[in-house]
């Protein structure tokens, strides 16, 4: 099993897991959001800022995302993904949404973003590589061929659609699609290698 | 945009890499989601690639957001909580009191701008005549307002007085203020600054909230964004909230909370 941050030496109070906090939020306990925010604010903000490139908008995204966690906590399904993955996927989703709305050329429906509960993100596979530190993930991404890495970054951090990526890079739609696919498969292999090495190396 | 394209399993597998990265246009992403929600197949490719994409969220180097973001978030959460509890406990389509304001709306024929103004004026006169006590709270002159503020400060200064901050929600983030209740509870003041002018035909109404039930605390008029309302209640109060209601006020809140403060447990 992966170990999350070790709870501090006991003071008679057990540190709740992320999943327990989501459960408490679902039971309408606002302090659960307070605690989740403290745990993930820096990661959430960094992700939102990277995508939006705008400090103010990033804060709006983070607030919106945690409010989304609060409102949709009862729809969180632990079987699908860890609370961490779920929460960050909501941040990602809202940030992409904010960027697309800001982009004047895109035609977007005014409808609200689909509820986070509908997001399909699974990290069942994450068990394979386990929790890796940031440097290992950076290295895994850097190991990809440039065009594949660029395709993944434009999509995930740039909020570009396949069509927009094709326009941006001059590559045909089919090429964009296969770069993204090959990039993800290559990233998966690199992450697995890093996971295996991490387990072999102890700590 | 109304007709969502239906996808088969092969098409979903083909779109999976773009889908997990969020790189599909909204309508296509919705079509994939629809398929996944109803398809009996496991769609392992989406699961696996989704797992790979989840690592990308960990890439940016963590950065602290500004310190006041948490306050804004928790205010929004508290407001959502108060709102949900009120809606949950509000009498469903009950045979009992419908909102007076809603009833007025319903009976009013097609409203022209002028007749709306007249109606609002008539209502206002009615309200003013009926709420003698509130006249104090709706003090219009600067002197009267200053006097009320002094009284509020005097109450706050008494040992044992309860003072709680009021924050605006997302609806009106600029709203700020405080509630003071006298040491024995019962009487006090609500002071809120930074309020937007109420839309034509609308007023601010304050609410005592306790055990998920809202009771009107009275209407709040504002001048230059500042509203002061004397409070008087013989029941316990947990939250004081402010909403925008049709002229004359409502029996129960009918719109999102614009500002609130937590007074007691």
CSV table of C-alpha atoms in Angstrom, one decimal:
chain,number,residue,atom,x,y,z
A,1,UNK,CA,0.0,0.0,0.0
A,2,UNK,CA,1.1,3.5,-0.6
A,3,UNK,CA,1.6,5.6,2.4
A,4,UNK,CA,0.4,9.1,2.5
A,5,UNK,CA,1.9,11.7,4.7
A,6,UNK,CA,2.6,10.1,8.1
A,7,UNK,CA,0.2,11.4,10.8
A,8,UNK,CA,2.0,13.3,13.5
A,9,UNK,CA,2.6,11.4,16.8
A,10,UNK,CA,-0.7,10.9,18.4
A,11,UNK,CA,-2.2,13.6,20.6
A,12,UNK,CA,-5.2,11.4,21.1
A,13,UNK,CA,-6.7,12.6,17.8
A,14,UNK,CA,-6.4,10.6,14.6
A,15,UNK,CA,-5.7,12.4,11.4
A,16,UNK,CA,-8.5,11.7,9.1
A,17,UNK,CA,-7.8,10.3,5.6
A,18,UNK,CA,-8.7,12.4,2.5
A,19,UNK,CA,-11.6,9.9,1.9
A,20,UNK,CA,-12.9,10.4,5.4
A,21,UNK,CA,-12.8,14.1,4.9
A,22,UNK,CA,-14.9,13.8,1.7
A,23,UNK,CA,-17.3,11.7,3.7
A,24,UNK,CA,-17.6,14.4,6.3
A,25,UNK,CA,-18.1,17.0,3.6
A,26,UNK,CA,-20.9,14.8,2.2
A,27,UNK,CA,-22.4,14.9,5.7
A,28,UNK,CA,-22.3,18.7,5.5
A,29,UNK,CA,-19.4,19.3,7.8
A,30,UNK,CA,-17.6,22.5,6.5
A,31,UNK,CA,-14.5,21.8,8.6
A,32,UNK,CA,-13.8,18.9,6.3
A,33,UNK,CA,-13.3,21.3,3.4
A,34,UNK,CA,-11.2,23.5,5.6
A,35,UNK,CA,-8.8,20.5,6.2
A,36,UNK,CA,-8.8,19.4,2.6
A,37,UNK,CA,-8.0,22.9,1.5
A,38,UNK,CA,-5.1,23.0,3.9
A,39,UNK,CA,-3.8,19.7,2.4
A,40,UNK,CA,-4.2,20.5,-1.2
A,41,UNK,CA,-4.3,24.3,-1.6
A,42,UNK,CA,-0.7,24.6,-2.9
A,43,UNK,CA,-1.0,21.7,-5.4
A,44,UNK,CA,-4.4,22.9,-6.5
A,45,UNK,CA,-3.3,26.5,-6.9
A,46,UNK,CA,-0.1,25.5,-8.8
A,47,UNK,CA,-2.1,23.4,-11.2
A,48,UNK,CA,-4.7,26.2,-11.8
A,49,UNK,CA,-2.0,28.8,-12.2
A,50,UNK,CA,-0.1,26.7,-14.7
A,51,UNK,CA,-3.2,26.3,-16.8
A,52,UNK,CA,-4.6,29.8,-16.6
A,53,UNK,CA,-1.4,31.7,-16.4
A,54,UNK,CA,-3.3,34.2,-14.3
A,55,UNK,CA,-3.0,34.5,-10.5
A,56,UNK,CA,-6.5,36.0,-10.0
A,57,UNK,CA,-8.3,33.6,-12.3
A,58,UNK,CA,-6.3,30.7,-10.7
A,59,UNK,CA,-7.7,31.6,-7.3
A,60,UNK,CA,-11.2,31.8,-8.6
A,61,UNK,CA,-10.7,28.3,-10.1
A,62,UNK,CA,-9.4,26.9,-6.8
A,63,UNK,CA,-12.3,28.4,-4.9
A,64,UNK,CA,-14.7,27.1,-7.4
A,65,UNK,CA,-13.2,23.7,-7.4
A,66,UNK,CA,-13.2,23.3,-3.6
A,67,UNK,CA,-16.8,24.5,-3.6
A,68,UNK,CA,-17.4,21.8,-6.2
A,69,UNK,CA,-15.9,19.3,-3.9
A,70,UNK,CA,-18.1,20.4,-1.1
A,71,UNK,CA,-21.3,20.3,-3.2
A,72,UNK,CA,-20.5,17.0,-4.9
A,73,UNK,CA,-18.9,15.2,-2.0
A,74,UNK,CA,-21.8,12.8,-1.8
A,75,UNK,CA,-21.2,11.8,-5.4
A,76,UNK,CA,-17.6,10.9,-4.9
A,77,UNK,CA,-17.0,7.2,-5.4
A,78,UNK,CA,-14.0,5.9,-3.6
A,79,UNK,CA,-13.8,2.9,-5.8
A,80,UNK,CA,-13.1,5.0,-8.9
A,81,UNK,CA,-10.2,7.1,-7.7
A,82,UNK,CA,-8.4,8.4,-4.7
A,83,UNK,CA,-9.8,11.6,-3.2
A,84,UNK,CA,-6.6,13.3,-4.2
A,85,UNK,CA,-7.0,12.4,-7.8
A,86,UNK,CA,-10.7,13.3,-7.8
A,87,UNK,CA,-10.0,16.7,-6.2
A,88,UNK,CA,-7.2,17.6,-8.6
A,89,UNK,CA,-9.2,16.4,-11.6
A,90,UNK,CA,-11.9,18.9,-10.5
A,91,UNK,CA,-9.3,21.6,-10.4
A,92,UNK,CA,-8.0,20.6,-13.8
A,93,UNK,CA,-11.5,20.5,-15.3
A,94,UNK,CA,-12.5,23.9,-13.9
A,95,UNK,CA,-9.2,25.5,-15.0
A,96,UNK,CA,-9.6,24.2,-18.6
A,97,UNK,CA,-13.1,25.5,-18.5
A,98,UNK,CA,-12.0,28.9,-17.3
A,99,UNK,CA,-9.3,29.1,-20.0
A,100,UNK,CA,-11.7,28.1,-22.8
A,101,UNK,CA,-14.3,30.6,-21.7
A,102,UNK,CA,-11.7,33.4,-21.7
A,103,UNK,CA,-10.5,32.5,-25.2
A,104,UNK,CA,-12.5,34.7,-27.5
A,105,UNK,CA,-12.4,32.5,-30.6
A,106,UNK,CA,-13.8,29.4,-29.1
A,107,UNK,CA,-17.5,28.7,-29.4
A,108,UNK,CA,-18.6,27.3,-26.1
A,109,UNK,CA,-22.1,26.5,-24.9
A,110,UNK,CA,-23.2,28.7,-22.0
A,111,UNK,CA,-24.3,25.6,-20.1
A,112,UNK,CA,-22.6,24.8,-16.9
A,113,UNK,CA,-19.7,22.5,-16.8
A,114,UNK,CA,-20.7,18.9,-16.3
A,115,UNK,CA,-20.7,18.0,-12.6
A,116,UNK,CA,-17.4,16.7,-11.3
A,117,UNK,CA,-19.2,13.5,-10.4
A,118,UNK,CA,-19.4,12.7,-14.1
A,119,UNK,CA,-15.7,12.9,-14.6
A,120,UNK,CA,-14.2,9.6,-15.3
A,121,UNK,CA,-10.8,9.5,-13.8
A,122,UNK,CA,-9.4,6.4,-12.4
A,123,UNK,CA,-6.2,5.8,-10.7
A,124,UNK,CA,-6.7,2.1,-10.3
A,125,UNK,CA,-3.6,1.9,-12.5
A,126,UNK,CA,-1.7,4.3,-10.2
A,127,UNK,CA,-1.3,1.3,-7.9
A,128,UNK,CA,1.2,0.0,-10.5
A,129,UNK,CA,3.6,2.9,-10.3
A,130,UNK,CA,2.5,4.0,-6.9
A,131,UNK,CA,2.9,7.5,-5.5
A,132,UNK,CA,5.9,9.1,-7.2
A,133,UNK,CA,7.6,12.3,-6.2
A,134,UNK,CA,7.4,15.3,-8.5
A,135,UNK,CA,10.9,15.0,-9.8
A,136,UNK,CA,10.2,11.4,-11.0
A,137,UNK,CA,7.1,12.5,-12.9
A,138,UNK,CA,9.0,15.5,-14.4
A,139,UNK,CA,11.7,13.1,-15.5
A,140,UNK,CA,9.2,10.6,-17.0
A,141,UNK,CA,7.6,13.4,-19.0
A,142,UNK,CA,11.0,14.7,-20.2
A,143,UNK,CA,11.9,11.2,-21.5
A,144,UNK,CA,9.2,11.5,-24.2
A,145,UNK,CA,10.0,12.6,-27.7
A,146,UNK,CA,9.5,16.4,-28.0
A,147,UNK,CA,6.4,16.3,-30.2
A,148,UNK,CA,4.7,13.9,-27.9
A,149,UNK,CA,5.5,15.8,-24.8
A,150,UNK,CA,4.4,19.0,-26.4
A,151,UNK,CA,1.1,17.4,-27.5
A,152,UNK,CA,0.4,16.3,-23.9
A,153,UNK,CA,1.3,19.7,-22.4
A,154,UNK,CA,-0.7,21.6,-24.9
A,155,UNK,CA,-3.7,19.5,-24.1
A,156,UNK,CA,-3.4,19.1,-20.4
A,157,UNK,CA,-1.9,22.4,-19.4
A,158,UNK,CA,-2.9,24.5,-22.4
A,159,UNK,CA,-6.5,23.5,-22.5
A,160,UNK,CA,-6.3,23.1,-26.3
A,161,UNK,CA,-8.6,20.8,-28.1
A,162,UNK,CA,-7.4,18.4,-30.8
A,163,UNK,CA,-8.4,20.9,-33.5
A,164,UNK,CA,-6.7,23.8,-31.7
A,165,UNK,CA,-3.5,21.7,-31.3
A,166,UNK,CA,-3.5,20.9,-35.0
A,167,UNK,CA,-3.9,24.6,-35.9
A,168,UNK,CA,-1.2,25.5,-33.4
A,169,UNK,CA,1.4,22.9,-34.5
A,170,UNK,CA,0.5,22.7,-38.1
A,171,UNK,CA,0.1,18.9,-37.8
A,172,UNK,CA,-2.9,17.1,-39.2
A,173,UNK,CA,-5.7,16.0,-36.8
A,174,UNK,CA,-4.7,12.3,-37.0
A,175,UNK,CA,-1.1,13.1,-36.2
A,176,UNK,CA,-2.2,15.1,-33.1
A,177,UNK,CA,-4.3,12.2,-31.9
A,178,UNK,CA,-1.5,9.6,-32.4
A,179,UNK,CA,1.1,11.9,-30.7
A,180,UNK,CA,-1.2,12.2,-27.7
A,181,UNK,CA,-1.8,8.5,-27.6
A,182,UNK,CA,1.8,7.5,-28.0
A,183,UNK,CA,2.8,10.1,-25.5
A,184,UNK,CA,0.5,8.8,-22.8
A,185,UNK,CA,1.6,5.2,-23.5
A,186,UNK,CA,5.2,6.2,-23.3
A,187,UNK,CA,4.6,8.2,-20.1
A,188,UNK,CA,2.9,5.2,-18.6
A,189,UNK,CA,6.0,3.0,-19.3
A,190,UNK,CA,8.3,5.6,-17.9
A,191,UNK,CA,6.2,6.0,-14.8
A,192,UNK,CA,6.1,2.3,-14.3
A,193,UNK,CA,9.9,2.1,-14.6
A,194,UNK,CA,10.3,4.9,-12.1
A,195,UNK,CA,7.8,3.2,-9.7
A,196,UNK,CA,9.7,-0.1,-10.0
A,197,UNK,CA,13.0,1.6,-9.4
A,198,UNK,CA,11.6,3.5,-6.4
A,199,UNK,CA,10.4,0.3,-4.9
A,200,UNK,CA,13.7,-1.4,-5.6
A,201,UNK,CA,15.6,1.4,-4.0
A,202,UNK,CA,13.7,1.3,-0.8
A,203,UNK,CA,12.4,4.3,1.1
B,1,UNK,CA,-25.9,21.3,-29.6
B,2,UNK,CA,-29.1,19.7,-28.4
B,3,UNK,CA,-28.6,16.4,-30.2
B,4,UNK,CA,-25.6,14.7,-28.7
B,5,UNK,CA,-23.8,12.3,-31.0
B,6,UNK,CA,-23.9,8.7,-29.8
B,7,UNK,CA,-20.6,6.9,-29.8
B,8,UNK,CA,-19.8,3.2,-30.0
B,9,UNK,CA,-17.2,1.5,-27.9
B,10,UNK,CA,-14.5,1.7,-30.7
B,11,UNK,CA,-15.0,5.4,-31.1
B,12,UNK,CA,-14.7,5.9,-27.3
B,13,UNK,CA,-11.5,3.9,-27.3
B,14,UNK,CA,-10.2,6.0,-30.1
B,15,UNK,CA,-11.0,9.2,-28.3
B,16,UNK,CA,-9.8,8.0,-24.9
B,17,UNK,CA,-6.3,9.7,-25.0
B,18,UNK,CA,-7.8,13.1,-25.9
B,19,UNK,CA,-10.6,12.6,-23.4
B,20,UNK,CA,-8.5,11.9,-20.4
B,21,UNK,CA,-6.4,15.0,-21.1
B,22,UNK,CA,-9.5,17.2,-21.4
B,23,UNK,CA,-8.7,17.9,-25.0
B,24,UNK,CA,-12.1,17.1,-26.5
B,25,UNK,CA,-14.5,19.9,-27.3
B,26,UNK,CA,-17.3,20.0,-24.7
B,27,UNK,CA,-19.9,18.2,-26.8
B,28,UNK,CA,-17.6,15.4,-27.7
B,29,UNK,CA,-16.5,15.0,-24.1
B,30,UNK,CA,-20.1,14.9,-23.0
B,31,UNK,CA,-20.8,12.1,-25.6
B,32,UNK,CA,-17.9,10.1,-24.2
B,33,UNK,CA,-19.1,10.6,-20.7
B,34,UNK,CA,-22.6,9.5,-21.7
B,35,UNK,CA,-21.3,6.4,-23.3
B,36,UNK,CA,-19.2,5.5,-20.3
B,37,UNK,CA,-22.0,6.0,-17.9
B,38,UNK,CA,-24.2,3.5,-19.7
B,39,UNK,CA,-21.8,1.1,-21.4
B,40,UNK,CA,-21.5,-2.3,-19.8
B,41,UNK,CA,-18.0,-2.6,-21.0
B,42,UNK,CA,-15.2,-1.8,-18.6
B,43,UNK,CA,-13.3,0.5,-21.0
B,44,UNK,CA,-9.9,-0.3,-19.5
B,45,UNK,CA,-8.2,2.0,-21.9
B,46,UNK,CA,-10.0,5.0,-20.4
B,47,UNK,CA,-9.2,3.8,-16.9
B,48,UNK,CA,-5.5,3.3,-17.6
B,49,UNK,CA,-4.9,6.4,-19.6
B,50,UNK,CA,-6.9,8.3,-17.0
B,51,UNK,CA,-4.5,7.0,-14.4
B,52,UNK,CA,-1.5,8.2,-16.4
B,53,UNK,CA,-3.1,11.6,-16.8
B,54,UNK,CA,-3.7,11.9,-13.1
B,55,UNK,CA,0.1,12.1,-12.6
B,56,UNK,CA,0.2,15.2,-14.7
B,57,UNK,CA,-1.7,17.1,-12.0
B,58,UNK,CA,1.3,16.5,-9.7
B,59,UNK,CA,3.7,18.2,-12.1
B,60,UNK,CA,3.5,21.9,-11.3
B,61,UNK,CA,5.7,22.9,-8.3
B,62,UNK,CA,3.3,23.6,-5.4
B,63,UNK,CA,2.6,27.3,-4.8
B,64,UNK,CA,0.7,28.9,-1.9
B,65,UNK,CA,-2.3,30.8,-2.9
B,66,UNK,CA,-2.9,34.1,-1.2
B,67,UNK,CA,-3.9,33.9,2.5
B,68,UNK,CA,-7.4,35.4,2.0
B,69,UNK,CA,-8.5,32.8,-0.5
B,70,UNK,CA,-9.4,30.4,2.4
B,71,UNK,CA,-11.7,33.0,4.0
B,72,UNK,CA,-13.5,33.5,0.7
B,73,UNK,CA,-13.8,29.7,0.2
B,74,UNK,CA,-15.2,29.1,3.7
B,75,UNK,CA,-17.6,31.9,3.4
B,76,UNK,CA,-18.9,30.4,0.1
B,77,UNK,CA,-19.1,27.0,1.8
B,78,UNK,CA,-21.0,28.4,4.8
B,79,UNK,CA,-23.4,30.3,2.6
B,80,UNK,CA,-24.0,27.1,0.5
B,81,UNK,CA,-24.6,25.2,3.7
B,82,UNK,CA,-27.1,27.8,5.1
B,83,UNK,CA,-28.8,27.9,1.7
B,84,UNK,CA,-29.1,24.2,1.4
B,85,UNK,CA,-30.4,23.8,4.9
B,86,UNK,CA,-33.0,26.5,4.4
B,87,UNK,CA,-34.1,25.0,1.1
B,88,UNK,CA,-34.2,21.6,2.6
B,89,UNK,CA,-36.3,22.8,5.6
B,90,UNK,CA,-38.5,25.2,3.7
B,91,UNK,CA,-42.0,24.0,3.6
B,92,UNK,CA,-42.3,22.1,0.3
B,93,UNK,CA,-45.4,23.0,-1.7
B,94,UNK,CA,-47.2,23.2,1.5
B,95,UNK,CA,-50.8,24.3,1.8
B,96,UNK,CA,-49.6,26.9,4.4
B,97,UNK,CA,-48.3,30.4,3.9
B,98,UNK,CA,-47.1,31.1,0.4
B,99,UNK,CA,-44.7,34.0,0.2
B,100,UNK,CA,-46.6,37.2,0.3
B,101,UNK,CA,-44.3,38.7,-2.1
B,102,UNK,CA,-44.7,35.8,-4.6
B,103,UNK,CA,-48.4,36.2,-4.3
B,104,UNK,CA,-48.2,39.9,-5.1
B,105,UNK,CA,-46.0,39.1,-8.1
B,106,UNK,CA,-48.5,36.5,-9.3
B,107,UNK,CA,-51.5,38.8,-9.0
B,108,UNK,CA,-49.8,41.8,-10.5
B,109,UNK,CA,-50.8,42.1,-14.2
B,110,UNK,CA,-48.3,42.8,-16.9
B,111,UNK,CA,-46.1,45.4,-15.3
B,112,UNK,CA,-44.9,48.5,-17.1
B,113,UNK,CA,-41.9,50.3,-15.8
B,114,UNK,CA,-44.1,53.2,-14.6
B,115,UNK,CA,-46.7,51.0,-12.9
B,116,UNK,CA,-43.9,49.0,-11.2
B,117,UNK,CA,-42.5,52.2,-9.8
B,118,UNK,CA,-46.0,53.2,-8.6
B,119,UNK,CA,-46.5,49.8,-7.1
B,120,UNK,CA,-43.2,50.0,-5.4
B,121,UNK,CA,-44.0,53.4,-4.0
B,122,UNK,CA,-47.3,52.2,-2.7
B,123,UNK,CA,-45.7,49.2,-1.1
B,124,UNK,CA,-43.0,51.3,0.4
B,125,UNK,CA,-45.6,53.6,2.0
B,126,UNK,CA,-47.4,50.5,3.4
B,127,UNK,CA,-44.2,49.2,4.7
B,128,UNK,CA,-43.2,52.4,6.3
B,129,UNK,CA,-46.6,52.8,7.9
B,130,UNK,CA,-46.6,49.3,9.2
B,131,UNK,CA,-43.1,49.2,10.6
B,132,UNK,CA,-42.8,52.1,12.9
B,133,UNK,CA,-40.1,50.4,14.8
B,134,UNK,CA,-38.1,49.9,11.7
B,135,UNK,CA,-38.2,53.5,10.8
B,136,UNK,CA,-35.4,53.8,13.2
B,137,UNK,CA,-33.4,51.3,11.3
B,138,UNK,CA,-34.2,52.9,8.0
B,139,UNK,CA,-32.9,56.2,9.2
B,140,UNK,CA,-32.1,58.3,6.2
B,141,UNK,CA,-30.2,61.3,7.6
B,142,UNK,CA,-26.6,61.1,8.2
B,143,UNK,CA,-27.2,62.1,11.9
B,144,UNK,CA,-29.6,59.3,12.5
B,145,UNK,CA,-27.3,56.8,10.9
B,146,UNK,CA,-24.4,58.0,13.0
B,147,UNK,CA,-26.5,57.8,16.1
B,148,UNK,CA,-27.4,54.2,15.3
B,149,UNK,CA,-23.8,53.3,14.6
B,150,UNK,CA,-22.9,54.8,18.0
B,151,UNK,CA,-25.5,52.7,19.7
B,152,UNK,CA,-24.2,49.6,17.9
B,153,UNK,CA,-20.7,50.3,19.0
B,154,UNK,CA,-21.9,50.9,22.6
B,155,UNK,CA,-23.6,47.5,22.6
B,156,UNK,CA,-20.4,45.9,21.2
B,157,UNK,CA,-18.4,47.5,24.0
B,158,UNK,CA,-20.4,46.0,26.8
B,159,UNK,CA,-18.7,43.1,28.6
B,160,UNK,CA,-20.3,39.8,27.4
B,161,UNK,CA,-21.7,41.2,24.2
B,162,UNK,CA,-21.6,38.9,21.2
B,163,UNK,CA,-19.9,40.3,18.2
B,164,UNK,CA,-19.6,38.4,14.9
B,165,UNK,CA,-18.1,39.4,11.6
B,166,UNK,CA,-20.3,39.5,8.5
B,167,UNK,CA,-18.8,38.5,5.1
B,168,UNK,CA,-20.2,38.8,1.7
B,169,UNK,CA,-20.7,35.7,-0.4
B,170,UNK,CA,-19.8,35.3,-4.1
B,171,UNK,CA,-22.9,37.2,-4.9
B,172,UNK,CA,-21.5,40.3,-3.2
B,173,UNK,CA,-17.9,39.7,-2.2
B,174,UNK,CA,-17.4,43.3,-1.2
B,175,UNK,CA,-20.0,43.2,1.6
B,176,UNK,CA,-18.5,43.4,5.1
B,177,UNK,CA,-19.9,44.1,8.5
B,178,UNK,CA,-20.7,42.8,11.9
B,179,UNK,CA,-23.5,41.8,14.2
B,180,UNK,CA,-23.6,42.7,17.8
B,181,UNK,CA,-26.0,41.2,20.4
B,182,UNK,CA,-26.4,42.5,23.9
B,183,UNK,CA,-24.9,40.5,26.7
B,184,UNK,CA,-28.2,38.8,27.5
B,185,UNK,CA,-28.9,38.4,23.8
B,186,UNK,CA,-32.2,39.7,22.6
B,187,UNK,CA,-31.3,43.0,21.1
B,188,UNK,CA,-28.5,44.3,19.0
B,189,UNK,CA,-27.5,45.7,15.6
B,190,UNK,CA,-26.6,44.4,12.2
B,191,UNK,CA,-24.2,46.7,10.3
B,192,UNK,CA,-23.2,45.9,6.8
B,193,UNK,CA,-21.2,48.0,4.5
B,194,UNK,CA,-20.2,47.6,0.8
B,195,UNK,CA,-23.6,46.5,-0.3
B,196,UNK,CA,-24.7,47.1,-3.9
B,197,UNK,CA,-27.8,49.2,-4.3
B,198,UNK,CA,-30.8,46.9,-4.2
B,199,UNK,CA,-32.3,46.4,-7.7
B,200,UNK,CA,-35.5,48.4,-8.5
B,201,UNK,CA,-38.5,46.7,-6.7
B,202,UNK,CA,-36.2,44.8,-4.4
B,203,UNK,CA,-35.0,45.2,-0.8
B,204,UNK,CA,-32.5,43.7,1.5
B,205,UNK,CA,-34.0,41.6,4.1
B,206,UNK,CA,-32.1,40.2,7.2
B,207,UNK,CA,-32.8,36.8,8.7
B,208,UNK,CA,-32.2,35.1,12.0
B,209,UNK,CA,-31.3,31.5,11.2
B,210,UNK,CA,-31.4,28.8,13.9
B,211,UNK,CA,-31.8,25.1,13.5
B,212,UNK,CA,-32.2,25.5,9.8
B,213,UNK,CA,-35.2,27.7,10.2
B,214,UNK,CA,-35.1,31.3,9.0
B,215,UNK,CA,-37.1,34.1,10.6
B,216,UNK,CA,-37.2,37.6,9.2
B,217,UNK,CA,-35.1,40.1,11.2
B,218,UNK,CA,-36.5,43.0,9.2
B,219,UNK,CA,-35.8,45.0,6.0
B,220,UNK,CA,-32.5,46.8,5.6
B,221,UNK,CA,-32.3,50.0,3.7
B,222,UNK,CA,-28.9,51.1,2.5
B,223,UNK,CA,-27.4,54.5,1.8
B,224,UNK,CA,-24.0,54.6,0.1
B,225,UNK,CA,-23.8,50.8,0.5
B,226,UNK,CA,-24.2,51.0,4.3
B,227,UNK,CA,-27.1,49.3,6.0
B,228,UNK,CA,-27.9,49.3,9.7
B,229,UNK,CA,-30.7,47.3,11.3
B,230,UNK,CA,-31.7,47.2,15.0
B,231,UNK,CA,-32.2,43.6,16.0
B,232,UNK,CA,-34.7,42.2,18.5
B,233,UNK,CA,-35.3,38.5,19.0
B,234,UNK,CA,-36.3,36.4,21.9
B,235,UNK,CA,-35.1,33.2,20.3
B,236,UNK,CA,-31.7,31.7,19.9
B,237,UNK,CA,-29.8,32.7,16.8
B,238,UNK,CA,-27.0,30.9,15.1
B,239,UNK,CA,-26.6,32.8,11.9
B,240,UNK,CA,-27.6,36.2,10.7
B,241,UNK,CA,-28.0,36.3,6.9
B,242,UNK,CA,-28.9,38.9,4.3
B,243,UNK,CA,-30.8,38.3,1.0
B,244,UNK,CA,-32.4,40.4,-1.7
B,245,UNK,CA,-36.2,40.1,-1.6
B,246,UNK,CA,-39.1,41.6,-3.5
B,247,UNK,CA,-40.2,45.0,-2.1
B,248,UNK,CA,-42.1,44.4,1.1
B,249,UNK,CA,-40.0,41.4,2.1
B,250,UNK,CA,-40.7,37.7,2.0
B,251,UNK,CA,-41.9,35.2,4.5
B,252,UNK,CA,-38.9,33.0,3.7
B,253,UNK,CA,-35.7,33.8,1.8
B,254,UNK,CA,-36.2,33.4,-1.9
B,255,UNK,CA,-32.8,34.3,-3.2
B,256,UNK,CA,-29.2,33.4,-2.6
B,257,UNK,CA,-27.6,34.8,0.6
B,258,UNK,CA,-25.4,37.8,-0.1
B,259,UNK,CA,-23.8,38.1,3.3
B,260,UNK,CA,-23.8,36.2,6.5
B,261,UNK,CA,-22.3,36.0,9.9
B,262,UNK,CA,-22.2,33.2,12.5
B,263,UNK,CA,-23.4,34.4,15.8
B,264,UNK,CA,-23.5,31.3,18.0
B,265,UNK,CA,-23.4,27.6,18.1
